[in-house]
Amino acid sequence: MVYVRKNVSKLTATERRRFVDALLELKRSGEYDEFVRLHIAHFRGDGERGLRAAHMAPSFLPWHRQFVLDLENALRRVDDSVTVPYWDWTRDRSPTSKPWTDDLLGGNGRRGDRQVMTGPFAFRTGGWTIRAGITDGRFLTRDLGRSRRPIDLPTKADLDWALRDPVYDVSPWDSTVSKGFRNKMEGWGSGGTPWRNHNRVHRWVGGHMLGGASVNDPVFWLVHAFMDMQWSRWQRRHRKHRYLPARPPGRDSDQRNRIVARHERMPPWDVTPDELEDVSEIYRYA
Ligand code: CU1
Ligand code: CU1
């Protein structure tokens, strides 16, 4: 059965509770922290050597598609009514709107140490201790809107600008490209606008969302579900266009063996971007 991913602001009270409870159960069992560790292990920039599967590369979108699917499958083993909701930050734009309520993800971090004090993921509830991180902090942190140097969430115009681009990605397939849907969504910028869409949302949330350990904040999944939804929209809008590159870069390219082409395996999974382009038999967005 094809299941439905919903807008987080449209969930019923029961759906909110079941989603939160399933996350807390994965945390309790230790499974959640494995997702955090996997993401940290794949957090590699284009300044480093080796294959980039997750970020600063064409497979940014399919990599996170598979990653969200794995988490969703784990949640559904706990409670098969649960799916990963998405956060539409072009509509819910305030630090007090959904999903920052006490019955969902809780609110902003407090002044000083930025510790999240409200909701189910506050350290003091005992259910959400950070175990896999880049620093030693044991509590979840946020700095919604970046208090010292305020930043706005990306807008619908930012999203439309990315969706309009019919080309999936362009050479040299990294964080420097100024064309292509993938980096316009991933959001590495240059010049006057350093952060676009996805990267700007990570910046706006702040705290744990700033680095490789961002998965510690459950909003990570809501952000990437919305990203994934935009990829599906882009596919519907540009039917003749597909994931690029179709073939691995040639021998003379410095991107050889550094990115995943359409029919190449995308680590850590035994799956290719080609196989992840159509998910219509698994889930859809409402
Ligand atoms: Cu990521
Ligand atoms: Cu992200």
XYZ file of C-alpha atoms and ligand atoms in Angstrom:
288
model
C 0.000 0.000 0.000
C 1.237 3.443 -0.948
C 1.351 5.568 2.180
C 1.064 9.343 2.525
C 3.484 11.902 3.928
C 1.606 14.879 5.312
C 2.275 18.506 6.062
C 3.261 18.630 9.737
C 0.838 21.514 10.332
C -2.047 19.274 9.193
C -1.420 16.341 11.535
C -4.131 15.503 14.059
C -3.278 15.433 17.785
C -3.158 11.627 17.612
C -0.855 11.655 14.575
C 1.473 14.099 16.320
C 1.627 11.946 19.430
C 2.259 8.721 17.493
C 5.033 10.289 15.424
C 6.771 11.654 18.537
C 6.322 8.370 20.445
C 7.827 6.328 17.595
C 10.873 8.641 17.484
C 11.325 8.318 21.254
C 11.123 4.532 20.981
C 13.874 4.450 18.301
C 15.970 6.674 20.542
C 15.412 4.378 23.516
C 16.392 1.274 21.549
C 19.597 2.893 20.247
C 18.484 2.656 16.620
C 18.102 6.426 16.268
C 21.738 7.079 17.168
C 22.813 4.738 14.361
C 21.186 7.160 11.919
C 23.130 10.018 13.511
C 26.405 8.077 13.195
C 25.773 7.150 9.578
C 25.188 10.790 8.669
C 28.338 11.923 10.498
C 30.326 9.244 8.649
C 29.065 10.571 5.290
C 29.617 14.236 6.068
C 32.406 15.031 3.658
C 32.960 18.207 1.702
C 34.308 18.730 -1.777
C 37.576 20.019 -0.302
C 38.296 16.487 0.889
C 39.323 13.446 -1.114
C 37.189 10.445 -1.881
C 33.622 9.812 -2.963
C 30.976 12.364 -1.956
C 27.650 10.558 -1.828
C 25.588 12.625 0.613
C 26.483 16.310 0.231
C 27.989 18.736 -2.282
C 27.237 16.219 -5.019
C 24.484 15.129 -7.436
C 23.395 12.290 -5.161
C 22.499 14.725 -2.356
C 18.801 14.214 -3.208
C 18.690 10.404 -3.682
C 21.032 9.898 -0.715
C 18.674 11.734 1.621
C 15.657 10.083 -0.044
C 16.993 6.665 0.952
C 18.054 7.956 4.385
C 14.561 9.311 5.183
C 13.025 6.072 3.851
C 15.188 4.002 6.199
C 14.169 6.105 9.200
C 10.537 5.943 8.098
C 10.719 2.149 7.839
C 12.168 2.013 11.349
C 9.365 4.254 12.654
C 6.776 2.092 10.898
C 8.149 -1.042 12.545
C 7.329 0.660 15.848
C 3.935 1.998 14.695
C 2.731 1.254 11.173
C 0.419 4.276 11.116
C 3.392 6.668 11.224
C 4.969 8.409 8.221
C 7.530 11.230 8.160
C 5.758 14.596 7.935
C 7.233 17.532 6.050
C 7.756 21.101 7.213
C 6.840 23.714 4.605
C 9.040 26.585 5.784
C 7.696 28.840 3.028
C 4.404 28.890 5.005
C 5.216 28.115 8.652
C 7.918 30.707 9.217
C 7.866 31.702 12.845
C 9.800 30.219 15.802
C 6.468 29.574 17.506
C 4.545 28.018 14.593
C 4.514 24.321 13.797
C 6.661 22.240 14.162
C 8.043 24.148 17.192
C 5.155 23.339 19.535
C 5.240 21.317 22.760
C 3.277 18.453 21.195
C 5.737 18.150 18.296
C 9.403 19.113 18.315
C 9.422 21.621 21.182
C 10.657 25.176 20.964
C 13.763 27.283 20.667
C 16.914 26.815 22.745
C 17.294 29.055 25.799
C 19.714 31.971 25.905
C 23.261 31.155 26.823
C 23.744 27.454 26.147
C 20.905 27.165 23.562
C 19.494 24.127 25.302
C 15.994 23.100 24.140
C 13.852 23.230 27.306
C 10.360 22.392 26.037
C 8.651 19.524 24.262
C 9.443 15.805 24.027
C 13.092 16.277 22.961
C 14.186 18.474 25.868
C 17.106 16.922 27.745
C 15.320 17.225 31.079
C 12.561 14.832 30.001
C 15.208 12.112 30.039
C 14.172 10.713 26.665
C 16.559 12.550 24.349
C 20.192 12.491 25.423
C 22.682 13.259 22.656
C 25.082 10.312 22.362
C 26.531 10.652 18.885
C 27.833 14.142 18.283
C 30.744 16.207 17.142
C 31.007 17.933 20.518
C 30.407 16.575 24.025
C 27.094 18.338 24.668
C 24.449 15.932 25.962
C 21.435 18.151 25.259
C 19.758 19.214 22.022
C 20.448 22.812 20.971
C 18.664 25.317 18.693
C 18.966 28.994 17.888
C 15.907 29.623 15.731
C 16.427 32.608 13.458
C 20.077 32.947 14.558
C 19.796 35.501 17.375
C 23.165 37.206 16.974
C 22.981 37.747 13.241
C 19.314 37.248 12.314
C 18.579 35.295 9.155
C 15.230 34.608 7.451
C 13.966 31.267 6.268
C 14.084 30.817 2.504
C 10.935 31.918 0.694
C 8.610 30.470 -1.899
C 10.426 32.611 -4.479
C 13.707 30.856 -3.551
C 12.022 27.499 -4.042
C 10.465 28.504 -7.375
C 13.845 29.736 -8.586
C 15.249 26.234 -8.034
C 12.213 24.395 -9.418
C 12.338 26.401 -12.636
C 15.765 25.036 -13.580
C 15.172 22.107 -15.963
C 18.691 20.688 -15.599
C 19.247 18.383 -12.626
C 22.927 19.166 -12.051
C 25.973 20.405 -13.961
C 29.726 19.812 -14.069
C 31.837 19.988 -11.930
C 28.987 18.506 -9.831
C 30.082 20.096 -6.548
C 29.237 22.968 -4.190
C 30.486 25.625 -6.620
C 27.994 25.168 -9.457
C 25.573 28.053 -9.924
C 23.242 26.168 -12.267
C 21.201 23.024 -11.839
C 18.270 22.092 -9.618
C 20.402 20.071 -7.163
C 22.664 22.832 -5.888
C 19.948 25.459 -6.091
C 18.082 23.233 -3.614
C 21.073 22.059 -1.569
C 21.969 25.694 -1.321
C 25.706 26.256 -1.524
C 26.026 29.788 -2.776
C 28.648 32.295 -3.628
C 28.961 36.054 -3.500
C 26.216 38.004 -1.763
C 23.846 35.130 -0.937
C 25.826 32.481 0.827
C 22.977 30.164 1.842
C 20.046 29.036 -0.248
C 17.030 26.798 0.363
C 18.148 23.669 2.285
C 21.380 25.086 3.707
C 19.615 28.242 4.776
C 17.055 26.215 6.751
C 19.844 24.383 8.594
C 21.370 27.820 9.380
C 18.032 29.233 10.555
C 17.421 26.353 12.997
C 20.993 26.539 14.283
C 22.424 24.502 17.169
C 22.781 20.847 16.247
C 21.399 21.505 12.777
C 24.614 23.326 11.837
C 26.886 20.341 11.294
C 27.272 16.657 10.546
C 25.409 15.736 13.737
C 22.258 17.562 12.522
C 20.272 14.308 12.626
C 20.175 14.711 16.433
C 17.445 17.297 15.894
C 14.327 15.437 14.666
C 13.471 18.455 12.510
C 16.144 17.065 10.178
C 13.604 14.508 8.884
C 10.888 17.116 8.337
C 13.332 19.297 6.418
C 14.482 16.453 4.212
C 10.937 15.191 3.605
C 10.125 18.670 2.248
C 13.294 18.633 0.136
C 12.299 15.227 -1.182
C 8.827 16.505 -2.040
C 10.395 19.310 -4.083
C 12.452 16.775 -6.034
C 9.209 14.938 -6.894
C 7.629 18.254 -7.973
C 10.662 19.059 -10.121
C 10.389 15.627 -11.777
C 6.725 16.189 -12.618
C 7.493 19.620 -14.017
C 10.430 18.571 -16.198
C 9.381 15.139 -17.416
C 12.132 14.780 -19.982
C 14.866 15.596 -17.509
C 16.501 13.138 -15.177
C 19.252 12.657 -12.641
C 22.676 13.682 -13.933
C 25.373 12.692 -14.628
C 24.041 9.749 -16.640
C 27.557 8.333 -16.880
C 30.650 8.619 -14.639
C 33.050 11.514 -15.421
C 35.878 10.643 -17.827
C 39.490 9.838 -17.036
C 40.637 13.423 -17.339
C 38.062 14.763 -14.866
C 39.054 15.481 -11.281
C 35.526 14.397 -10.316
C 36.216 10.840 -11.450
C 35.392 8.409 -8.607
C 34.251 11.319 -6.494
C 30.551 11.417 -7.392
C 27.802 8.880 -8.074
C 26.508 8.614 -11.658
C 22.937 7.525 -12.487
C 23.605 3.797 -12.609
C 26.314 3.572 -9.969
C 25.863 2.210 -6.481
C 25.307 4.885 -3.852
C 26.998 3.957 -0.575
C 26.252 2.802 2.052
C 23.320 1.197 0.222
C 23.174 -1.224 -2.649
C 20.979 1.127 -4.668
C 21.515 3.535 -7.587
C 20.064 7.036 -8.131
C 18.235 5.548 -11.137
C 16.412 3.112 -8.866
C 15.367 5.890 -6.496
C 13.897 8.261 -9.066
C 10.431 6.704 -8.893
C 9.008 6.203 -5.406
C 5.347 6.401 -6.441
C 4.729 2.822 -5.329
C 6.084 3.472 -1.842
C 4.731 6.861 -0.750
C 3.218 10.079 -1.983
C 2.863 13.599 -0.620
C -0.393 15.190 0.492
Cu 22.734 15.369 5.135
Cu 20.087 18.696 5.436
